[in-house]
C-alpha cells in the first residue's frame, strides 16, 4: 500500500464539468502539495499546505481550487477547465513543509475535452 | 532561467551496464539540496537519493550514487549494474534555502531511461 493515495487515477471531463481530485496520505505528515506534470515540461508546483493552511499558491488559475480539510486529505476542485489543463496531477506529502523527502502518489491523469 | 537542466531526454542502456544520468543546477544560495526521483509508468514518483550542499562525501543508496561536483554545479546519478526494472523517467530536483523557512523544490525535465535485455 502506498503512503499517498490519489483518486481517481484517470479522469476525462468536458470544459463545462466540475470534478475533484482527491489525495490522502497515511504517513502522519504535516505538509501536502499539488504538482502538475505536463508532457515535455518540468513538474510545476501548484499549491502547498502546511497543517491545513495554504502556504504557497504558485500563480495557478482560479479554475483550480484546492481544499485541505485536515492534514491527511487534500482536494483539487476543477471547474471550467481548458484542454491545455490536461496533465498528470501529482499529490505529495512531507513531514513538515519543505523538510525531508517528498512522498508522491501515483497521480491522477486528467484529460479535458 | 532554468534552475535544473537534464540534457538527456532519453537513454538506452544494455542490462547490467552502469549508467550515468546528467543533472546540472543553477543557484546562488549556499545552502541547497539535490534529489533524484524515479517515475515508472505507474506514475508514482519514488525518492532515490539526496545530497546536501554541505555534504563532504557523495551520497550512495544501494546501486544508486550521486556524483556531486559542486564547483561544476553538477549532480549526476549513477546506477550500477542496471536492471530491466530501472526503465523509467528520472527527475533531478533542487531545494533552495535553509532547512527552516520557505523553500521550493524545483524539478528538471527528466530523462527517460530504457534498459535493454
Short mmCIF file of C-alpha atoms in Angstrom, two decimals:
data_model
loop_
_atom_site.label_atom_id
_atom_site.label_comp_id
_atom_site.label_asym_id
_atom_site.label_seq_id
_atom_site.Cartn_x
_atom_site.Cartn_y
_atom_site.Cartn_z
CA UNK A 1 0.00 0.00 0.00
CA UNK A 2 1.45 3.36 -0.99
CA UNK A 3 1.66 6.07 1.65
CA UNK A 4 -0.05 8.60 -0.60
CA UNK A 5 -3.21 7.60 -2.43
CA UNK A 6 -4.82 9.56 -5.24
CA UNK A 7 -8.26 9.10 -6.78
CA UNK A 8 -9.38 8.89 -9.46
CA UNK A 9 -6.38 7.57 -11.36
CA UNK A 10 -7.90 8.66 -14.65
CA UNK A 11 -10.45 11.37 -15.36
CA UNK A 12 -11.96 12.64 -18.60
CA UNK A 13 -14.05 15.77 -18.39
CA UNK A 14 -15.60 18.40 -20.61
CA UNK A 15 -14.76 22.04 -20.30
CA UNK A 16 -18.02 22.83 -18.52
CA UNK A 17 -17.81 20.00 -15.98
CA UNK A 18 -16.96 20.27 -12.31
CA UNK A 19 -14.89 17.49 -10.81
CA UNK A 20 -12.50 16.95 -7.90
CA UNK A 21 -9.24 15.12 -7.40
CA UNK A 22 -8.62 13.56 -4.02
CA UNK A 23 -5.39 12.83 -2.20
CA UNK A 24 -4.96 11.01 1.10
CA UNK A 25 -1.73 10.40 2.96
CA UNK A 26 -1.29 7.72 5.61
CA UNK A 27 2.16 8.83 6.77
CA UNK A 28 1.30 11.30 9.52
CA UNK A 29 2.86 14.13 7.55
CA UNK A 30 2.02 17.78 8.09
CA UNK A 31 2.61 19.15 4.60
CA UNK A 32 0.87 18.32 1.34
CA UNK A 33 1.44 19.51 -2.21
CA UNK A 34 -0.17 19.53 -5.64
CA UNK A 35 2.10 19.31 -8.69
CA UNK A 36 1.19 19.41 -12.37
CA UNK A 37 3.14 17.28 -14.82
CA UNK A 38 2.58 18.16 -18.47
CA UNK A 39 4.21 16.39 -21.37
CA UNK A 40 7.73 17.62 -22.02
CA UNK A 41 7.65 20.18 -19.20
CA UNK A 42 9.19 20.07 -15.74
CA UNK A 43 7.00 19.33 -12.77
CA UNK A 44 5.19 22.51 -11.78
CA UNK A 45 4.34 23.25 -8.16
CA UNK A 46 0.74 24.39 -7.81
CA UNK A 47 -0.17 24.53 -4.12
CA UNK A 48 1.43 23.84 -0.76
CA UNK A 49 -0.39 23.23 2.51
CA UNK A 50 1.13 23.05 5.97
CA UNK A 51 -1.22 21.85 8.71
CA UNK A 52 -4.26 22.66 6.58
CA UNK A 53 -3.04 26.21 5.87
CA UNK A 54 -2.13 27.18 2.33
CA UNK A 55 1.45 28.47 2.31
CA UNK A 56 2.03 28.64 -1.43
CA UNK A 57 -0.15 29.42 -4.41
CA UNK A 58 2.09 29.37 -7.42
CA UNK A 59 0.12 31.66 -9.75
CA UNK A 60 -2.40 28.98 -10.53
CA UNK A 61 -5.58 29.97 -12.42
CA UNK A 62 -8.70 30.20 -10.29
CA UNK A 63 -10.31 27.33 -12.19
CA UNK A 64 -8.18 25.16 -9.90
CA UNK A 65 -9.34 25.38 -6.30
CA UNK A 66 -7.54 23.43 -3.56
CA UNK A 67 -9.03 22.33 -0.27
CA UNK A 68 -7.27 20.82 2.72
CA UNK A 69 -9.83 19.84 5.39
CA UNK A 70 -7.20 18.16 7.57
CA UNK A 71 -3.53 17.23 7.37
CA UNK A 72 -4.31 13.84 5.83
CA UNK A 73 -6.56 14.93 2.97
CA UNK A 74 -6.10 17.27 0.06
CA UNK A 75 -8.52 18.01 -2.76
CA UNK A 76 -8.20 19.82 -6.05
CA UNK A 77 -11.53 21.09 -7.32
CA UNK A 78 -11.73 21.59 -11.06
CA UNK A 79 -14.20 23.73 -13.00
CA UNK A 80 -14.38 25.18 -16.49
CA UNK A 81 -11.01 23.73 -17.41
CA UNK A 82 -9.24 24.15 -20.73
CA UNK A 83 -7.77 21.42 -22.96
CA UNK A 84 -4.27 22.65 -22.05
CA UNK A 85 -5.00 21.66 -18.45
CA UNK A 86 -4.78 18.03 -19.49
CA UNK A 87 -1.88 16.59 -17.50
CA UNK A 88 -0.86 14.26 -14.71
CA UNK A 89 -1.65 15.84 -11.35
CA UNK A 90 0.60 14.57 -8.59
CA UNK A 91 -0.03 14.88 -4.89
CA UNK A 92 2.87 14.70 -2.44
CA UNK A 93 3.44 14.94 1.28
CA UNK A 94 6.39 15.55 3.58
CA UNK A 95 6.92 15.51 7.33
CA UNK A 96 7.00 19.30 7.52
CA UNK A 97 6.79 21.82 4.75
CA UNK A 98 9.84 21.51 2.52
CA UNK A 99 11.60 19.33 5.06
CA UNK A 100 12.72 15.86 4.19
CA UNK A 101 11.85 13.90 1.15
CA UNK A 102 8.60 14.21 -0.71
CA UNK A 103 6.40 11.15 -0.92
CA UNK A 104 4.31 11.16 -4.07
CA UNK A 105 1.08 9.49 -5.03
CA UNK A 106 0.66 7.77 -8.38
CA UNK A 107 -1.10 10.76 -9.86
CA UNK A 108 -4.43 11.48 -11.50
CA UNK A 109 -4.31 11.55 -15.28
CA UNK A 110 -6.70 14.29 -16.40
CA UNK A 111 -7.94 14.75 -19.95
CA UNK A 112 -10.02 17.81 -20.77
CA UNK A 113 -12.03 17.52 -23.97
CA UNK B 1 16.42 30.81 -16.23
CA UNK B 2 16.31 27.05 -15.91
CA UNK B 3 17.28 26.04 -12.41
CA UNK B 4 17.69 22.34 -13.14
CA UNK B 5 18.90 21.07 -16.51
CA UNK B 6 18.76 17.46 -17.63
CA UNK B 7 20.27 17.36 -21.11
CA UNK B 8 19.41 13.76 -21.94
CA UNK B 9 15.75 13.38 -22.95
CA UNK B 10 16.26 9.65 -23.45
CA UNK B 11 18.89 6.99 -22.84
CA UNK B 12 19.18 3.36 -23.90
CA UNK B 13 21.46 1.09 -21.92
CA UNK B 14 22.20 -2.62 -22.00
CA UNK B 15 21.19 -4.60 -18.94
CA UNK B 16 23.93 -4.94 -16.29
CA UNK B 17 25.82 -1.94 -17.57
CA UNK B 18 26.32 1.17 -15.44
CA UNK B 19 24.51 4.32 -16.49
CA UNK B 20 25.05 7.99 -15.66
CA UNK B 21 22.18 10.45 -15.84
CA UNK B 22 23.26 14.07 -16.07
CA UNK B 23 21.97 16.94 -13.99
CA UNK B 24 23.28 20.47 -13.69
CA UNK B 25 21.80 23.14 -11.47
CA UNK B 26 21.89 26.86 -11.01
CA UNK B 27 21.68 28.60 -7.66
CA UNK B 28 23.38 31.40 -5.76
CA UNK B 29 22.19 30.08 -2.41
CA UNK B 30 25.00 28.39 -0.42
CA UNK B 31 22.51 26.04 1.22
CA UNK B 32 20.61 23.71 -1.05
CA UNK B 33 19.70 20.07 -1.50
CA UNK B 34 19.67 17.87 -4.56
CA UNK B 35 17.30 14.96 -5.10
CA UNK B 36 16.75 12.26 -7.65
CA UNK B 37 13.34 10.70 -8.19
CA UNK B 38 12.30 7.76 -10.35
CA UNK B 39 8.92 7.71 -12.07
CA UNK B 40 7.88 4.33 -13.51
CA UNK B 41 4.98 4.02 -15.92
CA UNK B 42 2.59 3.76 -12.97
CA UNK B 43 3.12 7.47 -12.39
CA UNK B 44 4.34 7.40 -8.80
CA UNK B 45 7.45 9.44 -8.03
CA UNK B 46 9.90 7.38 -6.00
CA UNK B 47 12.64 9.07 -3.98
CA UNK B 48 16.08 7.62 -4.76
CA UNK B 49 18.84 9.70 -3.24
CA UNK B 50 19.64 13.04 -1.61
CA UNK B 51 22.78 15.21 -1.50
CA UNK B 52 23.11 18.26 0.71
CA UNK B 53 25.25 21.15 -0.47
CA UNK B 54 27.48 20.88 2.60
CA UNK B 55 27.88 17.11 2.48
CA UNK B 56 31.54 16.25 2.06
CA UNK B 57 31.01 12.84 0.55
CA UNK B 58 28.95 11.71 -2.40
CA UNK B 59 25.64 10.15 -1.40
CA UNK B 60 25.11 6.44 -2.02
CA UNK B 61 22.00 4.28 -1.69
CA UNK B 62 22.47 0.70 -2.81
CA UNK B 63 23.02 0.70 -6.57
CA UNK B 64 22.48 4.46 -6.74
CA UNK B 65 25.21 7.01 -6.20
CA UNK B 66 25.31 10.72 -6.77
CA UNK B 67 28.40 12.19 -8.41
CA UNK B 68 28.35 15.62 -6.79
CA UNK B 69 30.71 18.16 -8.33
CA UNK B 70 29.96 21.37 -6.53
CA UNK B 71 32.27 23.67 -8.49
CA UNK B 72 30.74 22.49 -11.74
CA UNK B 73 27.22 22.55 -10.26
CA UNK B 74 26.51 19.05 -11.37
CA UNK B 75 24.78 16.21 -9.57
CA UNK B 76 24.79 13.20 -11.85
CA UNK B 77 23.03 10.00 -10.85
CA UNK B 78 24.97 6.79 -11.37
CA UNK B 79 23.13 3.48 -11.45
CA UNK B 80 25.41 0.47 -11.26
CA UNK B 81 24.55 -2.93 -12.73
CA UNK B 82 21.35 -1.74 -14.38
CA UNK B 83 18.26 -3.95 -14.30
CA UNK B 84 15.20 -4.12 -16.53
CA UNK B 85 13.15 -2.64 -13.68
CA UNK B 86 15.24 0.51 -13.83
CA UNK B 87 13.44 1.55 -17.01
CA UNK B 88 11.59 4.73 -16.04
CA UNK B 89 11.70 8.51 -16.09
CA UNK B 90 14.29 10.02 -13.79
CA UNK B 91 13.97 13.51 -12.38
CA UNK B 92 16.63 15.65 -10.78
CA UNK B 93 15.35 18.26 -8.31
CA UNK B 94 16.79 21.01 -6.15
CA UNK B 95 15.63 22.54 -2.90
CA UNK B 96 16.99 26.01 -2.22
CA UNK B 97 17.30 27.77 1.09
CA UNK B 98 17.82 26.79 4.72
CA UNK B 99 16.09 23.81 6.27
CA UNK B 100 13.80 26.09 8.24
CA UNK B 101 11.89 28.53 6.15
CA UNK B 102 10.24 28.80 2.82
CA UNK B 103 11.88 26.67 0.21
CA UNK B 104 10.86 25.34 -3.13
CA UNK B 105 11.61 22.08 -4.81
CA UNK B 106 12.33 22.64 -8.50
CA UNK B 107 12.39 19.74 -10.94
CA UNK B 108 14.25 19.18 -14.19
CA UNK B 109 12.51 17.95 -17.32
CA UNK B 110 13.52 14.37 -16.76
CA UNK B 111 15.41 11.65 -18.62
CA UNK B 112 13.67 8.56 -19.92
CA UNK B 113 15.90 5.56 -19.28
CA UNK B 114 15.30 2.31 -21.15
CA UNK B 115 17.19 -0.81 -20.17
CA UNK B 116 17.53 -3.36 -22.97
CA UNK B 117 17.80 -7.08 -22.23
#
